[in-house]
């Protein structure tokens, strides 16, 4: 009987070990230092404050990221419920603001039916050209060309964007930021559609920052936004956003707390009596050969304007 029990335990352990081999390995965090770390692009002028807010979702979600080659990544995103964020308490007034970046240069393939190819090349005099092509399905696509110049105290860019190979959707976007003082920056964006009847969009932004907080604002013909970010400690951050547009004025507050057990908590509430939070935790599995496998668990809860409480749960695997 003892022999059978020991053999059974050994078989179970081998089975569990084989399952762990299918999990992604824990990756070391590498921070790359650039020559101009004090410059902020216009699309990132509110980045710290808006990253504090949770991205609540409803239903079940599974995200798998797999590097195929050096410059190719496969994205598998399965959603059971609503595919996108169910509620957002702030608007985006700046082109490409807070856009998720999978890889800087290469190909991203989504099994949902889309592909994104990015190519960039550095030119002389701090100039950089970047080409991005997105194919969402057989009839939907997007092409963008960006020319960016980085100076000692400024970052400027000019881009052309077209969707679905339709000349009427061509957009010309100019972005520019200038560091007036080490702690104060100003920026401007002009968006024009030459072949469309829509009016041009002009926005002016400013940013004041210190090591522990940042205050930024954007004024455009779409509305007004004021963002405040405060870093209390290395594991506790808070942000406040005042957003005003045609739909009205909304004030939102969010809190981001990191814990030592590889988990993160993000909570937000706003003046429309909406709120929600997300919890993310890395579950580590150790192997005898000292390798560590990891699975990221995600849980979400949201209260909407009708005071309905909704839940979400998911996994994220990054190979």
CSV table of C-alpha atoms in Angstrom, one decimal:
chain,number,residue,atom,x,y,z
A,1,UNK,CA,0.0,0.0,0.0
A,2,UNK,CA,2.8,2.4,0.8
A,3,UNK,CA,4.5,1.6,-2.5
A,4,UNK,CA,1.4,2.4,-4.4
A,5,UNK,CA,0.8,5.7,-2.5
A,6,UNK,CA,4.4,6.8,-3.1
A,7,UNK,CA,4.2,6.0,-6.8
A,8,UNK,CA,0.8,7.8,-7.0
A,9,UNK,CA,2.3,10.9,-5.4
A,10,UNK,CA,5.3,10.7,-7.8
A,11,UNK,CA,3.0,10.5,-10.8
A,12,UNK,CA,0.9,13.5,-9.6
A,13,UNK,CA,4.1,15.5,-9.0
A,14,UNK,CA,5.3,14.7,-12.5
A,15,UNK,CA,2.0,15.7,-14.0
A,16,UNK,CA,2.0,19.0,-12.2
A,17,UNK,CA,5.6,19.7,-13.3
A,18,UNK,CA,4.7,19.0,-16.9
A,19,UNK,CA,1.8,21.5,-16.7
A,20,UNK,CA,4.1,24.2,-15.3
A,21,UNK,CA,6.3,23.9,-18.3
A,22,UNK,CA,3.4,25.3,-20.4
A,23,UNK,CA,3.3,28.5,-18.2
A,24,UNK,CA,5.4,31.6,-19.1
A,25,UNK,CA,8.6,32.2,-17.2
A,26,UNK,CA,8.9,35.2,-15.0
A,27,UNK,CA,10.8,38.0,-16.7
A,28,UNK,CA,13.2,40.4,-15.2
A,29,UNK,CA,12.2,44.1,-15.4
A,30,UNK,CA,14.8,46.0,-17.5
A,31,UNK,CA,14.7,49.8,-17.3
A,32,UNK,CA,16.4,51.5,-20.3
A,33,UNK,CA,17.9,54.9,-19.6
A,34,UNK,CA,17.7,57.4,-22.4
A,35,UNK,CA,19.7,60.5,-23.0
A,36,UNK,CA,16.7,62.8,-22.6
A,37,UNK,CA,14.6,61.4,-19.7
A,38,UNK,CA,13.2,64.8,-18.8
A,39,UNK,CA,11.3,65.4,-22.1
A,40,UNK,CA,7.6,64.4,-22.3
A,41,UNK,CA,5.8,63.8,-25.5
A,42,UNK,CA,2.4,65.4,-25.9
A,43,UNK,CA,0.6,62.1,-26.0
A,44,UNK,CA,2.1,61.2,-22.6
A,45,UNK,CA,1.4,64.5,-20.8
A,46,UNK,CA,-1.3,63.0,-18.6
A,47,UNK,CA,0.2,59.5,-18.5
A,48,UNK,CA,1.0,59.2,-14.8
A,49,UNK,CA,-2.5,60.3,-13.6
A,50,UNK,CA,-4.4,58.2,-16.1
A,51,UNK,CA,-2.4,55.1,-15.5
A,52,UNK,CA,-3.6,55.2,-11.8
A,53,UNK,CA,-7.2,54.6,-13.0
A,54,UNK,CA,-8.2,50.9,-13.3
A,55,UNK,CA,-9.4,49.5,-16.6
A,56,UNK,CA,-12.6,47.8,-15.4
A,57,UNK,CA,-14.1,45.0,-17.6
A,58,UNK,CA,-17.1,42.7,-17.4
A,59,UNK,CA,-17.3,39.0,-17.9
A,60,UNK,CA,-14.3,36.7,-18.5
A,61,UNK,CA,-11.1,37.6,-20.3
A,62,UNK,CA,-8.0,35.7,-21.4
A,63,UNK,CA,-4.9,37.5,-22.8
A,64,UNK,CA,-2.0,35.6,-24.2
A,65,UNK,CA,1.2,37.3,-25.5
A,66,UNK,CA,3.7,35.2,-27.3
A,67,UNK,CA,6.9,36.4,-29.0
A,68,UNK,CA,7.3,34.4,-32.2
A,69,UNK,CA,10.6,36.0,-33.4
A,70,UNK,CA,12.7,39.0,-32.4
A,71,UNK,CA,10.3,41.5,-34.0
A,72,UNK,CA,7.1,39.6,-34.1
A,73,UNK,CA,4.5,39.0,-31.4
A,74,UNK,CA,1.2,37.0,-31.3
A,75,UNK,CA,-1.6,38.4,-29.3
A,76,UNK,CA,-4.6,36.2,-28.3
A,77,UNK,CA,-7.3,38.1,-26.7
A,78,UNK,CA,-10.5,36.3,-25.7
A,79,UNK,CA,-13.4,38.1,-24.2
A,80,UNK,CA,-16.6,36.5,-22.9
A,81,UNK,CA,-18.9,39.5,-22.2
A,82,UNK,CA,-18.2,43.0,-23.4
A,83,UNK,CA,-15.0,43.2,-25.4
A,84,UNK,CA,-13.9,46.7,-24.3
A,85,UNK,CA,-13.8,48.8,-21.2
A,86,UNK,CA,-17.4,49.2,-20.0
A,87,UNK,CA,-17.0,52.7,-18.6
A,88,UNK,CA,-14.5,55.5,-18.8
A,89,UNK,CA,-14.6,58.5,-16.5
A,90,UNK,CA,-12.3,60.7,-18.7
A,91,UNK,CA,-11.9,61.6,-22.3
A,92,UNK,CA,-9.0,61.7,-24.7
A,93,UNK,CA,-8.4,65.1,-26.3
A,94,UNK,CA,-4.9,64.3,-27.7
A,95,UNK,CA,-4.1,62.1,-30.7
A,96,UNK,CA,-2.7,58.7,-29.7
A,97,UNK,CA,-3.0,59.5,-26.0
A,98,UNK,CA,-2.5,56.5,-23.7
A,99,UNK,CA,-2.3,54.1,-26.6
A,100,UNK,CA,-1.2,50.7,-25.7
A,101,UNK,CA,2.2,49.8,-27.1
A,102,UNK,CA,2.9,46.1,-27.6
A,103,UNK,CA,6.3,46.5,-29.4
A,104,UNK,CA,8.1,49.5,-30.7
A,105,UNK,CA,9.3,48.0,-34.0
A,106,UNK,CA,7.9,44.8,-35.6
A,107,UNK,CA,4.7,42.9,-36.2
A,108,UNK,CA,1.8,42.2,-33.8
A,109,UNK,CA,-0.7,39.6,-34.9
A,110,UNK,CA,-4.1,39.3,-33.1
A,111,UNK,CA,-6.0,36.1,-33.6
A,112,UNK,CA,-9.2,38.2,-33.5
A,113,UNK,CA,-8.4,39.2,-37.1
A,114,UNK,CA,-6.1,42.2,-36.9
A,115,UNK,CA,-2.4,42.8,-37.5
A,116,UNK,CA,-0.2,45.8,-36.8
A,117,UNK,CA,3.2,46.4,-38.5
A,118,UNK,CA,5.6,49.1,-37.3
A,119,UNK,CA,8.8,50.2,-38.9
A,120,UNK,CA,11.0,53.0,-37.6
A,121,UNK,CA,14.4,54.5,-38.7
A,122,UNK,CA,16.6,57.1,-37.1
A,123,UNK,CA,17.8,59.9,-39.4
A,124,UNK,CA,20.2,62.7,-39.0
A,125,UNK,CA,19.7,65.7,-36.7
A,126,UNK,CA,17.6,63.8,-34.2
A,127,UNK,CA,14.9,63.0,-36.7
A,128,UNK,CA,13.0,59.7,-36.6
A,129,UNK,CA,10.5,58.4,-39.2
A,130,UNK,CA,7.9,55.8,-38.2
A,131,UNK,CA,5.5,53.9,-40.4
A,132,UNK,CA,2.5,51.9,-38.9
A,133,UNK,CA,0.0,49.8,-40.7
A,134,UNK,CA,-3.0,48.3,-39.0
A,135,UNK,CA,-5.3,45.7,-40.7
A,136,UNK,CA,-8.3,45.0,-38.5
A,137,UNK,CA,-10.1,42.7,-41.0
A,138,UNK,CA,-10.7,42.4,-44.7
A,139,UNK,CA,-12.4,45.8,-45.1
A,140,UNK,CA,-10.9,47.8,-42.3
A,141,UNK,CA,-7.4,49.1,-42.2
A,142,UNK,CA,-5.3,52.1,-41.0
A,143,UNK,CA,-2.0,53.6,-42.2
A,144,UNK,CA,0.0,56.2,-40.4
A,145,UNK,CA,3.4,57.9,-41.2
A,146,UNK,CA,5.1,59.9,-38.4
A,147,UNK,CA,8.1,62.2,-38.7
A,148,UNK,CA,9.5,63.0,-35.2
A,149,UNK,CA,12.2,65.4,-34.1
A,150,UNK,CA,13.7,65.4,-30.6
A,151,UNK,CA,15.8,68.4,-29.5
A,152,UNK,CA,17.4,69.5,-26.3
A,153,UNK,CA,14.2,71.1,-24.9
A,154,UNK,CA,11.5,70.1,-27.3
A,155,UNK,CA,9.8,67.2,-29.1
A,156,UNK,CA,7.8,67.8,-32.3
A,157,UNK,CA,6.1,65.5,-34.7
A,158,UNK,CA,4.1,65.5,-37.9
A,159,UNK,CA,2.0,62.6,-38.9
A,160,UNK,CA,-0.5,61.6,-41.6
A,161,UNK,CA,-3.2,59.1,-40.9
A,162,UNK,CA,-5.7,57.4,-43.3
A,163,UNK,CA,-8.4,54.7,-42.6
A,164,UNK,CA,-9.8,52.1,-44.9
A,165,UNK,CA,-7.9,53.5,-47.9
A,166,UNK,CA,-10.4,56.4,-48.1
A,167,UNK,CA,-8.9,59.8,-48.9
A,168,UNK,CA,-11.7,61.5,-47.1
A,169,UNK,CA,-10.4,60.1,-43.8
A,170,UNK,CA,-6.9,61.6,-44.2
A,171,UNK,CA,-5.8,63.4,-41.1
A,172,UNK,CA,-2.8,65.7,-40.7
A,173,UNK,CA,-1.6,66.0,-37.1
A,174,UNK,CA,1.1,68.3,-35.7
A,175,UNK,CA,2.2,67.9,-32.1
A,176,UNK,CA,4.8,70.0,-30.3
A,177,UNK,CA,6.0,70.2,-26.7
A,178,UNK,CA,8.6,72.6,-25.3
A,179,UNK,CA,10.2,72.6,-21.8
A,180,UNK,CA,10.1,76.2,-20.7
A,181,UNK,CA,11.7,75.3,-17.3
A,182,UNK,CA,12.9,72.0,-15.9
A,183,UNK,CA,9.6,71.6,-14.1
A,184,UNK,CA,7.2,73.3,-16.6
A,185,UNK,CA,6.3,72.3,-20.2
A,186,UNK,CA,3.8,73.5,-22.7
A,187,UNK,CA,2.4,71.8,-25.8
A,188,UNK,CA,0.1,72.2,-28.7
A,189,UNK,CA,-1.7,69.9,-31.2
A,190,UNK,CA,-3.4,70.7,-34.5
A,191,UNK,CA,-5.5,68.1,-36.3
A,192,UNK,CA,-6.7,68.8,-39.8
A,193,UNK,CA,-8.8,66.7,-42.3
A,194,UNK,CA,-8.3,68.4,-45.7
A,195,UNK,CA,-11.0,66.4,-47.6
A,196,UNK,CA,-13.6,66.3,-44.8
A,197,UNK,CA,-16.3,68.7,-43.7
A,198,UNK,CA,-15.3,68.3,-40.1
A,199,UNK,CA,-13.7,71.3,-38.4
A,200,UNK,CA,-10.0,71.3,-37.4
A,201,UNK,CA,-9.1,70.4,-33.8
A,202,UNK,CA,-6.7,72.6,-31.8
A,203,UNK,CA,-5.6,71.8,-28.3
A,204,UNK,CA,-3.2,73.5,-25.9
A,205,UNK,CA,-1.6,71.6,-23.0
A,206,UNK,CA,0.6,72.4,-20.0
A,207,UNK,CA,2.4,70.4,-17.4
A,208,UNK,CA,4.1,71.2,-14.1
A,209,UNK,CA,6.0,68.4,-12.4
A,210,UNK,CA,8.0,67.6,-9.3
A,211,UNK,CA,9.6,64.3,-8.2
A,212,UNK,CA,6.5,63.3,-6.3
A,213,UNK,CA,3.6,64.9,-8.2
A,214,UNK,CA,2.5,66.2,-11.6
A,215,UNK,CA,-0.2,68.7,-12.6
A,216,UNK,CA,-1.3,68.8,-16.2
A,217,UNK,CA,-4.1,70.3,-18.3
A,218,UNK,CA,-5.5,70.3,-21.8
A,219,UNK,CA,-7.9,72.9,-23.4
A,220,UNK,CA,-9.4,72.2,-26.8
A,221,UNK,CA,-12.6,72.8,-28.7
A,222,UNK,CA,-13.8,69.4,-27.5
A,223,UNK,CA,-13.5,70.3,-23.8
A,224,UNK,CA,-11.2,70.9,-20.8
A,225,UNK,CA,-9.2,68.5,-18.7
A,226,UNK,CA,-7.2,68.9,-15.5
A,227,UNK,CA,-5.1,66.0,-14.1
A,228,UNK,CA,-3.3,65.8,-10.7
A,229,UNK,CA,-0.9,62.9,-9.9
A,230,UNK,CA,0.6,62.4,-6.4
A,231,UNK,CA,3.1,59.8,-5.4
A,232,UNK,CA,2.9,59.2,-1.6
A,233,UNK,CA,5.4,56.3,-1.5
A,234,UNK,CA,6.9,53.7,-3.8
A,235,UNK,CA,3.8,51.6,-3.5
A,236,UNK,CA,1.0,54.1,-3.2
A,237,UNK,CA,-0.2,56.6,-5.8
A,238,UNK,CA,-3.3,58.8,-6.2
A,239,UNK,CA,-4.7,60.8,-9.1
A,240,UNK,CA,-7.6,63.2,-9.7
A,241,UNK,CA,-9.1,64.1,-13.1
A,242,UNK,CA,-11.5,67.0,-13.7
A,243,UNK,CA,-13.1,66.4,-17.2
A,244,UNK,CA,-15.5,68.8,-18.9
A,245,UNK,CA,-17.0,68.3,-22.4
A,246,UNK,CA,-20.4,68.5,-24.1
A,247,UNK,CA,-21.7,65.7,-21.9
A,248,UNK,CA,-21.0,67.7,-18.7
A,249,UNK,CA,-18.4,67.9,-15.9
A,250,UNK,CA,-17.1,64.9,-14.1
A,251,UNK,CA,-14.6,64.7,-11.3
A,252,UNK,CA,-12.8,61.4,-10.7
A,253,UNK,CA,-10.4,60.1,-8.0
A,254,UNK,CA,-8.3,57.0,-8.2
A,255,UNK,CA,-5.9,55.1,-5.9
A,256,UNK,CA,-3.2,52.6,-6.9
A,257,UNK,CA,-1.7,50.4,-4.2
A,258,UNK,CA,1.1,47.8,-4.8
A,259,UNK,CA,1.8,45.0,-2.3
A,260,UNK,CA,4.8,42.8,-1.6
A,261,UNK,CA,3.0,39.6,-2.6
A,262,UNK,CA,3.1,40.7,-6.3
A,263,UNK,CA,-0.4,42.1,-6.4
A,264,UNK,CA,-1.9,45.5,-7.3
A,265,UNK,CA,-5.1,47.2,-6.4
A,266,UNK,CA,-6.7,50.1,-8.4
A,267,UNK,CA,-9.8,51.9,-7.2
A,268,UNK,CA,-11.8,54.8,-8.6
A,269,UNK,CA,-14.9,56.8,-7.8
A,270,UNK,CA,-16.4,59.8,-9.6
A,271,UNK,CA,-19.0,62.5,-9.2
A,272,UNK,CA,-21.6,60.5,-11.2
A,273,UNK,CA,-21.8,57.9,-8.5
A,274,UNK,CA,-19.8,55.4,-10.5
A,275,UNK,CA,-16.9,53.4,-9.2
A,276,UNK,CA,-14.9,50.3,-9.5
A,277,UNK,CA,-11.7,48.5,-8.8
A,278,UNK,CA,-9.3,45.9,-10.3
A,279,UNK,CA,-7.1,43.4,-8.6
A,280,UNK,CA,-4.1,41.9,-10.4
A,281,UNK,CA,-1.9,39.3,-8.8
A,282,UNK,CA,1.1,37.2,-10.1
A,283,UNK,CA,0.9,33.6,-9.0
A,284,UNK,CA,4.4,32.1,-9.0
A,285,UNK,CA,5.3,28.5,-9.5
A,286,UNK,CA,8.9,27.4,-8.6
A,287,UNK,CA,10.6,24.5,-10.3
A,288,UNK,CA,13.4,22.3,-8.9
A,289,UNK,CA,15.8,23.8,-11.5
A,290,UNK,CA,15.2,27.3,-9.9
A,291,UNK,CA,13.1,28.5,-12.8
A,292,UNK,CA,10.0,30.5,-11.9
A,293,UNK,CA,6.8,30.4,-13.8
A,294,UNK,CA,4.1,33.0,-13.5
A,295,UNK,CA,0.4,33.5,-14.2
A,296,UNK,CA,-1.3,36.9,-13.8
A,297,UNK,CA,-4.8,36.8,-12.4
A,298,UNK,CA,-7.2,39.7,-13.0
A,299,UNK,CA,-10.4,40.5,-11.2
A,300,UNK,CA,-12.7,43.5,-11.8
A,301,UNK,CA,-15.8,45.1,-10.1
A,302,UNK,CA,-17.7,48.0,-11.4
A,303,UNK,CA,-20.7,50.1,-10.3
A,304,UNK,CA,-22.4,52.0,-13.2
A,305,UNK,CA,-24.8,54.9,-13.3
A,306,UNK,CA,-27.8,52.6,-12.7
A,307,UNK,CA,-26.1,51.4,-9.6
A,308,UNK,CA,-25.6,47.9,-11.0
A,309,UNK,CA,-22.7,45.9,-9.7
A,310,UNK,CA,-20.9,43.9,-12.4
A,311,UNK,CA,-17.9,41.6,-12.1
A,312,UNK,CA,-15.1,40.4,-14.4
A,313,UNK,CA,-12.3,37.8,-14.1
A,314,UNK,CA,-9.4,36.9,-16.3
A,315,UNK,CA,-5.9,35.7,-16.9
A,316,UNK,CA,-2.9,37.2,-18.7
A,317,UNK,CA,0.1,35.1,-19.9
A,318,UNK,CA,3.2,36.8,-21.3
A,319,UNK,CA,5.6,34.2,-22.9
